[in-house]
GROMACS .gro file of C-alpha atoms in nm:
model
  469
    1MET     CA    1  -0.742   0.538  -8.312
    2ALA     CA    2  -1.013   0.342  -8.136
    3LYS     CA    3  -1.034   0.411  -7.766
    4SER     CA    4  -0.918   0.109  -7.564
    5ARG     CA    5  -1.164  -0.055  -7.323
    6THR     CA    6  -1.091  -0.004  -6.958
    7ASN     CA    7  -1.330  -0.268  -6.829
    8HIS     CA    8  -1.254  -0.634  -6.795
    9PRO     CA    9  -1.417  -0.794  -7.104
   10ASP     CA   10  -1.642  -1.011  -6.886
   11TRP     CA   11  -1.695  -0.753  -6.608
   12SER     CA   12  -2.070  -0.747  -6.666
   13ILE     CA   13  -2.113  -1.095  -6.518
   14PHE     CA   14  -1.915  -1.002  -6.206
   15VAL     CA   15  -2.131  -0.711  -6.097
   16PRO     CA   16  -2.106  -0.672  -5.720
   17VAL     CA   17  -2.432  -0.669  -5.525
   18LEU     CA   18  -2.413  -0.389  -5.273
   19PRO     CA   19  -2.633  -0.379  -4.962
   20GLU     CA   20  -2.898  -0.112  -4.946
   21LYS     CA   21  -2.752   0.053  -4.637
   22GLY     CA   22  -2.411   0.105  -4.486
   23PRO     CA   23  -2.090   0.285  -4.584
   24ARG     CA   24  -2.041   0.260  -4.961
   25PRO     CA   25  -1.660   0.228  -4.970
   26GLN     CA   26  -1.661  -0.066  -4.729
   27ALA     CA   27  -1.950  -0.237  -4.911
   28LEU     CA   28  -1.783  -0.203  -5.252
   29TYR     CA   29  -1.450  -0.322  -5.111
   30ALA     CA   30  -1.612  -0.629  -4.953
   31GLU     CA   31  -1.790  -0.733  -5.273
   32ILE     CA   32  -1.490  -0.690  -5.504
   33ARG     CA   33  -1.271  -0.874  -5.253
   34ARG     CA   34  -1.527  -1.158  -5.250
   35LEU     CA   35  -1.508  -1.188  -5.629
   36ILE     CA   36  -1.130  -1.195  -5.614
   37GLU     CA   37  -1.115  -1.455  -5.335
   38GLU     CA   38  -1.360  -1.680  -5.516
   39GLY     CA   39  -1.147  -1.662  -5.831
   40ARG     CA   40  -1.421  -1.503  -6.035
   41LEU     CA   41  -1.185  -1.212  -6.099
   42PRO     CA   42  -0.861  -1.386  -6.202
   43PRO     CA   43  -0.519  -1.265  -6.086
   44GLY     CA   44  -0.380  -0.995  -6.310
   45SER     CA   45  -0.716  -0.898  -6.463
   46LYS     CA   46  -0.792  -0.531  -6.504
   47LEU     CA   47  -1.056  -0.364  -6.289
   48PRO     CA   48  -1.289  -0.093  -6.420
   49THR     CA   49  -1.196   0.267  -6.360
   50THR     CA   50  -1.327   0.439  -6.051
   51ARG     CA   51  -1.523   0.671  -6.279
   52ASP     CA   52  -1.698   0.374  -6.445
   53LEU     CA   53  -1.770   0.212  -6.110
   54ALA     CA   54  -1.912   0.531  -5.965
   55ALA     CA   55  -2.141   0.577  -6.266
   56ARG     CA   56  -2.251   0.213  -6.270
   57PHE     CA   57  -2.349   0.204  -5.903
   58SER     CA   58  -2.455   0.567  -5.861
   59LEU     CA   59  -2.178   0.628  -5.612
   60ALA     CA   60  -1.960   0.924  -5.540
   61ARG     CA   61  -1.632   0.870  -5.719
   62GLY     CA   62  -1.453   0.918  -5.389
   63ALA     CA   63  -1.624   0.607  -5.252
   64ALA     CA   64  -1.485   0.399  -5.540
   65VAL     CA   65  -1.139   0.550  -5.491
   66VAL     CA   66  -1.140   0.460  -5.122
   67ALA     CA   67  -1.256   0.104  -5.200
   68TYR     CA   68  -0.967   0.057  -5.446
   69GLU     CA   69  -0.719   0.203  -5.199
   70MET     CA   70  -0.836  -0.052  -4.940
   71LEU     CA   71  -0.797  -0.337  -5.190
   72VAL     CA   72  -0.445  -0.223  -5.276
   73ALA     CA   73  -0.351  -0.179  -4.910
   74ASP     CA   74  -0.471  -0.532  -4.828
   75GLY     CA   75  -0.283  -0.688  -5.120
   76PHE     CA   76  -0.585  -0.780  -5.333
   77ALA     CA   77  -0.514  -0.526  -5.608
   78GLU     CA   78  -0.222  -0.342  -5.770
   79ALA     CA   79  -0.227   0.018  -5.888
   80ARG     CA   80  -0.012   0.067  -6.203
   81VAL     CA   81   0.078   0.424  -6.285
   82GLY     CA   82  -0.081   0.529  -6.613
   83ALA     CA   83  -0.239   0.188  -6.668
   84GLY     CA   84  -0.511   0.148  -6.403
   85THR     CA   85  -0.590  -0.094  -6.123
   86TYR     CA   86  -0.548  -0.470  -6.158
   87VAL     CA   87  -0.622  -0.776  -5.948
   88ALA     CA   88  -0.300  -0.871  -5.772
   89ARG     CA   89  -0.104  -1.153  -5.932
   90VAL     CA   90  -0.090  -1.349  -5.606
   91VAL     CA   91  -0.404  -1.340  -5.392
   92PRO     CA   92  -0.554  -1.579  -5.138
   93THR     CA   93  -0.841  -1.794  -5.261
   94VAL     CA   94  -1.097  -1.934  -5.025
   95GLY     CA   95  -1.293  -2.164  -5.254
   96GLY     CA   96  -1.639  -2.019  -5.246
   97LEU     CA   97  -1.625  -1.839  -4.911
   98VAL     CA   98  -1.848  -1.534  -4.941
   99VAL     CA   99  -1.721  -1.213  -4.787
  100ARG     CA  100  -2.034  -1.058  -4.647
  101GLU     CA  101  -2.114  -0.724  -4.498
  102ARG     CA  102  -2.031  -0.700  -4.130
  103LYS     CA  103  -2.357  -0.664  -3.945
  104ARG     CA  104  -2.420  -0.567  -3.588
  105PRO     CA  105  -2.509  -0.881  -3.392
  106PRO     CA  106  -2.853  -0.893  -3.234
  107GLU     CA  107  -2.890  -0.781  -2.875
  108PRO     CA  108  -2.814  -1.083  -2.654
  109GLN     CA  109  -3.111  -1.228  -2.473
  110GLY     CA  110  -3.114  -1.124  -2.109
  111PRO     CA  111  -3.149  -1.355  -1.809
  112LEU     CA  112  -3.488  -1.480  -1.698
  113PRO     CA  113  -3.669  -1.298  -1.416
  114GLY     CA  114  -3.557  -1.456  -1.091
  115ALA     CA  115  -3.199  -1.508  -1.207
  116LEU     CA  116  -2.914  -1.414  -0.975
  117GLY     CA  117  -2.650  -1.150  -1.043
  118CYS     CA  118  -2.876  -0.881  -1.191
  119SER     CA  119  -2.863  -0.516  -1.083
  120THR     CA  120  -3.150  -0.269  -1.078
  121ALA     CA  121  -3.161  -0.016  -1.362
  122ASP     CA  122  -3.209   0.346  -1.260
  123GLU     CA  123  -3.268   0.622  -1.516
  124THR     CA  124  -3.149   0.897  -1.282
  125THR     CA  125  -2.820   0.719  -1.225
  126ILE     CA  126  -2.768   0.652  -1.596
  127ARG     CA  127  -2.838   1.017  -1.677
  128THR     CA  128  -2.594   1.135  -1.410
  129PHE     CA  129  -2.321   0.898  -1.526
  130ARG     CA  130  -2.370   1.004  -1.885
  131THR     CA  131  -2.313   1.365  -1.780
  132LEU     CA  132  -2.003   1.275  -1.580
  133LEU     CA  133  -1.852   1.061  -1.855
  134ASN     CA  134  -1.922   1.325  -2.120
  135ARG     CA  135  -1.748   1.583  -1.905
  136HIS     CA  136  -1.438   1.368  -1.876
  137LEU     CA  137  -1.440   1.295  -2.249
  138THR     CA  138  -1.483   1.657  -2.358
  139GLN     CA  139  -1.222   1.779  -2.109
  140PRO     CA  140  -1.001   1.473  -2.064
  141SER     CA  141  -0.744   1.473  -1.789
  142ALA     CA  142  -0.383   1.403  -1.874
  143ARG     CA  143  -0.406   1.090  -1.658
  144HIS     CA  144  -0.614   0.918  -1.930
  145TYR     CA  145  -0.320   0.937  -2.172
  146HIS     CA  146  -0.063   0.741  -1.975
  147TYR     CA  147  -0.054   0.426  -1.767
  148GLY     CA  148  -0.214   0.462  -1.426
  149GLN     CA  149  -0.145   0.323  -1.082
  150PRO     CA  150  -0.198  -0.051  -1.028
  151ALA     CA  151  -0.393   0.026  -0.711
  152GLY     CA  152  -0.629   0.255  -0.902
  153GLY     CA  153  -0.663   0.630  -0.903
  154GLU     CA  154  -0.618   0.802  -0.570
  155ASP     CA  155  -0.936   1.009  -0.615
  156LEU     CA  156  -1.153   0.696  -0.631
  157ARG     CA  157  -0.964   0.517  -0.353
  158ILE     CA  158  -1.016   0.816  -0.124
  159GLU     CA  159  -1.392   0.808  -0.188
  160ILE     CA  160  -1.417   0.431  -0.146
  161ALA     CA  161  -1.230   0.445   0.185
  162ALA     CA  162  -1.453   0.726   0.312
  163TYR     CA  163  -1.766   0.538   0.211
  164LEU     CA  164  -1.655   0.211   0.375
  165ARG     CA  165  -1.563   0.385   0.700
  166SER     CA  166  -1.904   0.548   0.733
  167ALA     CA  167  -2.130   0.279   0.586
  168ARG     CA  168  -1.957  -0.047   0.682
  169GLY     CA  169  -1.732   0.039   0.975
  170VAL     CA  170  -1.424  -0.067   0.779
  171ARG     CA  171  -1.102   0.068   0.928
  172CYS     CA  172  -0.897   0.180   0.632
  173GLU     CA  173  -0.735   0.465   0.444
  174ALA     CA  174  -0.696   0.517   0.071
  175ASP     CA  175  -0.352   0.353   0.060
  176GLN     CA  176  -0.509   0.020   0.169
  177VAL     CA  177  -0.769   0.020  -0.110
  178ILE     CA  178  -0.700  -0.156  -0.440
  179VAL     CA  179  -0.948  -0.106  -0.721
  180THR     CA  180  -1.031  -0.426  -0.910
  181SER     CA  181  -1.257  -0.531  -1.196
  182GLY     CA  182  -1.488  -0.709  -0.951
  183THR     CA  183  -1.500  -0.974  -0.682
  184GLN     CA  184  -1.349  -1.247  -0.897
  185GLN     CA  185  -1.034  -1.050  -0.974
  186ALA     CA  186  -1.007  -0.951  -0.609
  187LEU     CA  187  -1.019  -1.316  -0.507
  188ASP     CA  188  -0.762  -1.410  -0.767
  189LEU     CA  189  -0.524  -1.139  -0.644
  190VAL     CA  190  -0.557  -1.254  -0.284
  191ILE     CA  191  -0.504  -1.620  -0.372
  192ARG     CA  192  -0.196  -1.560  -0.586
  193SER     CA  193  -0.045  -1.306  -0.348
  194LEU     CA  194  -0.090  -1.479  -0.014
  195LEU     CA  195  -0.147  -1.851  -0.072
  196SER     CA  196   0.037  -2.140  -0.235
  197PRO     CA  197  -0.087  -2.454  -0.410
  198GLY     CA  198  -0.163  -2.717  -0.152
  199ASP     CA  199  -0.259  -2.471   0.122
  200ALA     CA  200  -0.573  -2.561   0.313
  201VAL     CA  201  -0.862  -2.314   0.288
  202TRP     CA  202  -1.198  -2.316   0.460
  203ILE     CA  203  -1.499  -2.243   0.242
  204GLU     CA  204  -1.859  -2.216   0.351
  205ASP     CA  205  -2.079  -2.513   0.266
  206PRO     CA  206  -2.283  -2.425   0.065
  207CYS     CA  207  -2.062  -2.165  -0.102
  208TYR     CA  208  -2.056  -1.907  -0.381
  209PRO     CA  209  -1.964  -2.135  -0.675
  210MET     CA  210  -1.722  -1.894  -0.845
  211ALA     CA  211  -1.522  -1.850  -0.525
  212ARG     CA  212  -1.498  -2.225  -0.481
  213ALA     CA  213  -1.386  -2.255  -0.844
  214ALA     CA  214  -1.115  -1.992  -0.794
  215PHE     CA  215  -0.965  -2.172  -0.495
  216SER     CA  216  -0.987  -2.511  -0.664
  217ALA     CA  217  -0.821  -2.385  -0.982
  218ALA     CA  218  -0.532  -2.250  -0.775
  219GLY     CA  219  -0.470  -2.593  -0.619
  220MET     CA  220  -0.601  -2.521  -0.269
  221ARG     CA  221  -0.710  -2.802  -0.038
  222LEU     CA  222  -1.070  -2.710   0.037
  223ALA     CA  223  -1.240  -2.784   0.368
  224ALA     CA  224  -1.618  -2.756   0.334
  225VAL     CA  225  -1.723  -2.602   0.665
  226PRO     CA  226  -2.096  -2.638   0.736
  227VAL     CA  227  -2.320  -2.333   0.771
  228ASP     CA  228  -2.610  -2.334   1.017
  229GLY     CA  229  -2.847  -2.070   1.149
  230GLU     CA  230  -2.556  -1.876   1.304
  231GLY     CA  231  -2.339  -1.882   0.993
  232LEU     CA  232  -2.007  -2.058   0.943
  233ASP     CA  233  -1.944  -2.318   1.216
  234VAL     CA  234  -1.596  -2.218   1.332
  235ALA     CA  235  -1.558  -2.515   1.568
  236ALA     CA  236  -1.637  -2.753   1.282
  237GLY     CA  237  -1.377  -2.578   1.068
  238GLU     CA  238  -1.110  -2.632   1.333
  239ARG     CA  239  -1.195  -3.000   1.348
  240LEU     CA  240  -1.192  -3.040   0.969
  241SER     CA  241  -0.874  -2.846   0.894
  242PRO     CA  242  -0.695  -2.691   1.191
  243ASP     CA  243  -0.395  -2.591   0.976
  244ALA     CA  244  -0.592  -2.386   0.721
  245ARG     CA  245  -0.416  -2.078   0.587
  246ALA     CA  246  -0.733  -1.885   0.504
  247VAL     CA  247  -1.110  -1.886   0.517
  248TYR     CA  248  -1.352  -1.742   0.262
  249VAL     CA  249  -1.670  -1.614   0.423
  250THR     CA  250  -1.979  -1.403   0.343
  251PRO     CA  251  -2.069  -1.298   0.698
  252SER     CA  252  -2.328  -1.024   0.645
  253HIS     CA  253  -2.553  -1.227   0.414
  254GLN     CA  254  -2.426  -1.578   0.358
  255PHE     CA  255  -2.441  -1.688  -0.002
  256PRO     CA  256  -2.661  -1.870  -0.074
  257LEU     CA  257  -2.846  -1.947   0.251
  258GLY     CA  258  -2.881  -1.581   0.352
  259VAL     CA  259  -2.801  -1.623   0.724
  260THR     CA  260  -2.590  -1.372   0.919
  261LEU     CA  261  -2.275  -1.470   1.105
  262THR     CA  262  -2.347  -1.408   1.473
  263MET     CA  263  -2.120  -1.193   1.685
  264SER     CA  264  -1.997  -1.489   1.888
  265ARG     CA  265  -1.901  -1.671   1.568
  266ARG     CA  266  -1.735  -1.355   1.433
  267MET     CA  267  -1.517  -1.323   1.740
  268ALA     CA  268  -1.433  -1.696   1.730
  269LEU     CA  269  -1.334  -1.670   1.363
  270ILE     CA  270  -1.106  -1.370   1.419
  271ASP     CA  271  -0.952  -1.537   1.725
  272TRP     CA  272  -0.883  -1.852   1.521
  273ALA     CA  273  -0.718  -1.647   1.245
  274ARG     CA  274  -0.499  -1.463   1.495
  275ARG     CA  275  -0.386  -1.781   1.670
  276ASN     CA  276  -0.306  -1.958   1.344
  277GLU     CA  277  -0.173  -1.657   1.154
  278ALA     CA  278  -0.439  -1.725   0.891
  279PHE     CA  279  -0.634  -1.480   0.676
  280VAL     CA  280  -1.007  -1.415   0.675
  281ILE     CA  281  -1.132  -1.320   0.327
  282GLU     CA  282  -1.454  -1.126   0.383
  283ASP     CA  283  -1.680  -1.098   0.078
  284ASP     CA  284  -1.929  -0.820   0.156
  285TYR     CA  285  -2.110  -0.844  -0.177
  286ASP     CA  286  -2.457  -0.698  -0.106
  287SER     CA  287  -2.447  -0.528   0.234
  288GLU     CA  288  -2.607  -0.207   0.098
  289PHE     CA  289  -2.938  -0.391   0.063
  290ARG     CA  290  -3.056  -0.421   0.423
  291PHE     CA  291  -3.429  -0.371   0.467
  292SER     CA  292  -3.468  -0.358   0.844
  293GLY     CA  293  -3.241  -0.244   1.123
  294PRO     CA  294  -2.903  -0.075   1.098
  295PRO     CA  295  -2.629  -0.209   0.869
  296LEU     CA  296  -2.417  -0.482   1.017
  297THR     CA  297  -2.057  -0.399   1.103
  298SER     CA  298  -1.800  -0.566   0.884
  299LEU     CA  299  -1.566  -0.832   1.014
  300GLN     CA  300  -1.277  -0.613   0.908
  301GLY     CA  301  -1.401  -0.340   1.141
  302ILE     CA  302  -1.366  -0.559   1.450
  303ASP     CA  303  -1.031  -0.708   1.351
  304GLY     CA  304  -0.743  -0.551   1.540
  305ASP     CA  305  -0.463  -0.772   1.410
  306GLY     CA  306  -0.467  -0.722   1.032
  307ARG     CA  307  -0.598  -1.070   0.957
  308VAL     CA  308  -0.910  -0.973   0.757
  309ILE     CA  309  -0.903  -0.890   0.386
  310TYR     CA  310  -1.219  -0.711   0.275
  311ILE     CA  311  -1.375  -0.749  -0.071
  312GLY     CA  312  -1.654  -0.533  -0.211
  313THR     CA  313  -1.808  -0.453  -0.549
  314PHE     CA  314  -2.021  -0.198  -0.731
  315SER     CA  315  -2.170  -0.471  -0.952
  316LYS     CA  316  -2.469  -0.527  -0.723
  317THR     CA  317  -2.537  -0.162  -0.646
  318LEU     CA  318  -2.471  -0.005  -0.987
  319MET     CA  319  -2.422  -0.258  -1.267
  320PRO     CA  320  -2.188  -0.549  -1.346
  321GLY     CA  321  -2.100  -0.377  -1.675
  322PHE     CA  322  -1.895  -0.113  -1.492
  323ARG     CA  323  -1.654  -0.387  -1.378
  324ILE     CA  324  -1.539  -0.202  -1.067
  325GLY     CA  325  -1.479  -0.362  -0.729
  326TYR     CA  326  -1.223  -0.318  -0.455
  327LEU     CA  327  -0.997  -0.485  -0.203
  328VAL     CA  328  -0.904  -0.350   0.139
  329VAL     CA  329  -0.586  -0.515   0.262
  330PRO     CA  330  -0.364  -0.466   0.567
  331ARG     CA  331  -0.077  -0.228   0.490
  332ALA     CA  332   0.181  -0.502   0.532
  333LEU     CA  333   0.026  -0.689   0.238
  334VAL     CA  334  -0.036  -0.402  -0.005
  335GLY     CA  335   0.300  -0.434  -0.183
  336ARG     CA  336   0.263  -0.807  -0.243
  337VAL     CA  337  -0.086  -0.771  -0.390
  338LEU     CA  338   0.016  -0.482  -0.616
  339GLU     CA  339   0.311  -0.680  -0.753
  340VAL     CA  340   0.067  -0.943  -0.877
  341ARG     CA  341  -0.185  -0.687  -0.998
  342GLN     CA  342   0.053  -0.506  -1.230
  343LEU     CA  343   0.172  -0.832  -1.386
  344THR     CA  344  -0.174  -0.925  -1.512
  345ASP     CA  345  -0.381  -0.605  -1.528
  346ARG     CA  346  -0.168  -0.296  -1.494
  347PHE     CA  347  -0.437  -0.052  -1.385
  348PRO     CA  348  -0.815   0.002  -1.391
  349SER     CA  349  -1.006   0.223  -1.635
  350THR     CA  350  -0.915   0.580  -1.545
  351LEU     CA  351  -1.218   0.716  -1.730
  352PHE     CA  352  -1.470   0.518  -1.526
  353GLU     CA  353  -1.268   0.578  -1.210
  354SER     CA  354  -1.292   0.954  -1.245
  355ALA     CA  355  -1.666   0.946  -1.310
  356LEU     CA  356  -1.731   0.708  -1.021
  357ALA     CA  357  -1.520   0.916  -0.782
  358GLU     CA  358  -1.737   1.218  -0.857
  359PHE     CA  359  -2.050   1.005  -0.830
  360LEU     CA  360  -1.949   0.903  -0.477
  361ARG     CA  361  -1.814   1.241  -0.368
  362ASP     CA  362  -2.122   1.439  -0.475
  363GLY     CA  363  -2.372   1.214  -0.295
  364HIS     CA  364  -2.519   1.049  -0.605
  365PHE     CA  365  -2.427   0.699  -0.488
  366ALA     CA  366  -2.611   0.731  -0.156
  367SER     CA  367  -2.921   0.854  -0.338
  368HIS     CA  368  -2.896   0.574  -0.590
  369VAL     CA  369  -2.875   0.307  -0.319
  370LYS     CA  370  -3.188   0.444  -0.149
  371ARG     CA  371  -3.384   0.427  -0.475
  372ALA     CA  372  -3.249   0.082  -0.562
  373ARG     CA  373  -3.328  -0.048  -0.214
  374ARG     CA  374  -3.692   0.063  -0.246
  375ARG     CA  375  -3.729  -0.107  -0.584
  376VAL     CA  376  -3.561  -0.426  -0.468
  377ARG     CA  377  -3.776  -0.446  -0.157
  378ALA     CA  378  -4.094  -0.404  -0.364
  379ALA     CA  379  -3.977  -0.681  -0.596
  380ARG     CA  380  -3.898  -0.906  -0.299
  381ASP     CA  381  -4.244  -0.854  -0.148
  382ALA     CA  382  -4.419  -0.920  -0.481
  383LEU     CA  383  -4.217  -1.238  -0.532
  384VAL     CA  384  -4.286  -1.369  -0.182
  385GLU     CA  385  -4.658  -1.300  -0.218
  386VAL     CA  386  -4.686  -1.505  -0.538
  387ILE     CA  387  -4.470  -1.794  -0.419
  388SER     CA  388  -4.638  -1.815  -0.080
  389GLY     CA  389  -4.977  -1.804  -0.249
  390ALA     CA  390  -4.878  -2.111  -0.446
  391GLY     CA  391  -4.812  -2.301  -0.124
  392VAL     CA  392  -4.433  -2.293  -0.150
  393SER     CA  393  -4.255  -2.226   0.179
  394VAL     CA  394  -4.017  -1.931   0.153
  395GLY     CA  395  -3.824  -1.714   0.396
  396VAL     CA  396  -3.838  -1.336   0.374
  397PRO     CA  397  -3.479  -1.208   0.399
  398ASP     CA  398  -3.400  -0.885   0.584
  399GLN     CA  399  -3.101  -0.825   0.358
  400GLY     CA  400  -2.965  -0.910   0.018
  401LEU     CA  401  -3.089  -0.968  -0.333
  402HIS     CA  402  -3.205  -1.329  -0.323
  403LEU     CA  403  -3.410  -1.571  -0.116
  404VAL     CA  404  -3.430  -1.947  -0.069
  405ALA     CA  405  -3.755  -2.136  -0.123
  406GLU     CA  406  -3.837  -2.493  -0.034
  407VAL     CA  407  -3.862  -2.741  -0.319
  408PRO     CA  408  -4.221  -2.822  -0.421
  409PRO     CA  409  -4.320  -3.189  -0.434
  410GLU     CA  410  -4.257  -3.409  -0.735
  411GLY     CA  411  -3.900  -3.348  -0.834
  412SER     CA  412  -3.556  -3.240  -0.719
  413ASP     CA  413  -3.439  -2.880  -0.712
  414VAL     CA  414  -3.241  -2.941  -1.033
  415GLU     CA  415  -3.553  -3.071  -1.208
  416HIS     CA  416  -3.758  -2.772  -1.089
  417VAL     CA  417  -3.495  -2.534  -1.230
  418THR     CA  418  -3.541  -2.690  -1.573
  419ARG     CA  419  -3.920  -2.676  -1.551
  420ALA     CA  420  -3.921  -2.316  -1.436
  421ALA     CA  421  -3.701  -2.212  -1.729
  422GLU     CA  422  -3.960  -2.357  -1.965
  423VAL     CA  423  -4.214  -2.098  -1.844
  424GLY     CA  424  -3.963  -1.813  -1.829
  425PHE     CA  425  -3.867  -1.811  -1.460
  426GLY     CA  426  -3.502  -1.823  -1.351
  427LEU     CA  427  -3.409  -2.041  -1.053
  428ARG     CA  428  -3.085  -2.190  -0.915
  429ALA     CA  429  -3.061  -2.528  -0.747
  430LEU     CA  430  -2.930  -2.498  -0.391
  431SER     CA  431  -2.799  -2.855  -0.385
  432THR     CA  432  -2.542  -2.778  -0.658
  433MET     CA  433  -2.372  -2.520  -0.437
  434TYR     CA  434  -2.260  -2.770  -0.173
  435HIS     CA  435  -1.906  -2.906  -0.168
  436GLY     CA  436  -1.914  -3.153   0.119
  437ASP     CA  437  -2.095  -3.480   0.171
  438GLU     CA  438  -2.420  -3.335   0.303
  439THR     CA  439  -2.650  -3.132   0.077
  440ARG     CA  440  -2.987  -2.966   0.106
  441GLN     CA  441  -3.255  -2.923  -0.156
  442GLY     CA  442  -3.378  -2.571  -0.223
  443LEU     CA  443  -3.445  -2.306  -0.486
  444VAL     CA  444  -3.241  -1.986  -0.489
  445ILE     CA  445  -3.431  -1.697  -0.647
  446GLY     CA  446  -3.305  -1.346  -0.718
  447PHE     CA  447  -3.533  -1.044  -0.686
  448SER     CA  448  -3.307  -0.770  -0.819
  449GLY     CA  449  -3.283  -0.642  -1.172
  450PHE     CA  450  -3.648  -0.680  -1.269
  451PRO     CA  451  -3.955  -0.463  -1.202
  452ALA     CA  452  -4.188  -0.605  -0.938
  453ASP     CA  453  -4.466  -0.673  -1.188
  454VAL     CA  454  -4.235  -0.856  -1.430
  455LEU     CA  455  -4.094  -1.072  -1.150
  456ALA     CA  456  -4.441  -1.146  -1.010
  457SER     CA  457  -4.568  -1.240  -1.357
  458ALA     CA  458  -4.284  -1.488  -1.411
  459ALA     CA  459  -4.334  -1.636  -1.064
  460GLY     CA  460  -4.705  -1.663  -1.138
  461ARG     CA  461  -4.640  -1.867  -1.453
  462TRP     CA  462  -4.421  -2.101  -1.252
  463ALA     CA  463  -4.684  -2.131  -0.979
  464ALA     CA  464  -4.948  -2.211  -1.239
  465SER     CA  465  -4.725  -2.480  -1.387
  466LEU     CA  466  -4.691  -2.638  -1.043
  467ALA     CA  467  -5.067  -2.648  -1.003
  468ARG     CA  468  -5.105  -2.832  -1.334
  469ARG     CA  469  -4.876  -3.117  -1.227
   0.00000   0.00000   0.00000
């Protein structure tokens, strides 16, 4: 008897085109599925044997077997005992949609030199973290296999509390620390735990835009309190909104103006909070980067009445990609904040927590900050030299990761931002960060996250573009 054909009679015109690289089973599966979805392999038609496929495409037979198993599992094919594999009788059709190989997307383009929110890369730190993470992956703790504590692991909270006591004068113990995924989550937790829609809140004017957005989205009544050379004007805040329930402040290095809240203003702010039973939300986002003089004491450290809630982050010192920050709250408020935390984000990453706890405990963090501070200072000095040489007035900050420059002639700060981007220099318009009626023109420029020569080169292109106008 003549041997029956196992191939579809018109299979030759449906030959899949496999990519040169990549896993063979997945590539074969994707191409046959494409032919089925386009209707070029009709429902119920017989597919070639795995042996024929393997020979035709110079594949291991196992790769063809796996591809067919995937088609069957996804409902695109049917395996009939003793008869072979057939296109399923009912399959989705997508009218010409091509099922293509999944490719890795290109690396996203990074921010322009001068942009805000960039941390400084450090090879020593990356190497150390790689060692720590590998250790916890090769010898994983049992804590990684069950749900953790909403406050975060005790080992990391102990190290954070110890660091804040010595470096920032924060008065706290581990049970007051709540690990977060950054400043924004910390703010959200505070707002939803302690405030209600319609409550009045003071914000600095100008203010960190994402903080302002968080309060606005929660329905707070915002009072834009002006900032002068001494920081937040407490007396003005009392005139604008005496019944405020909270104030958001960046006292060590005001964002974006860069001024420091004076001691007299600090005491006035804490006194106001005590008298009105209000909360002071202290965002201490970049205090590690002080270039002259001793670190400034936190507001929380001089508060004796439990009115200050302290927010910090490792995004500026290490990298935003770690997504680790922290809250320090008075003990009376810990339970309320944790109730909200576990409803939305049950616990932080235990793997990163364990590695970071060791990083802090073994002194790596202190060494990293010293190296990062040197690099950031060099970048600041290079940036100031270029900008000043172009005739643009700029202040040299003693702390932080950004500076404010005056706006050159011929254009607003918003227009200069657009022009600078055209030559590869990242700026932010100061005027857009105001919330009240009065605004000021200025250019906010970051000097972290880029080598000094790269930052100076970008600033030089911008300076040259100014000279051509």
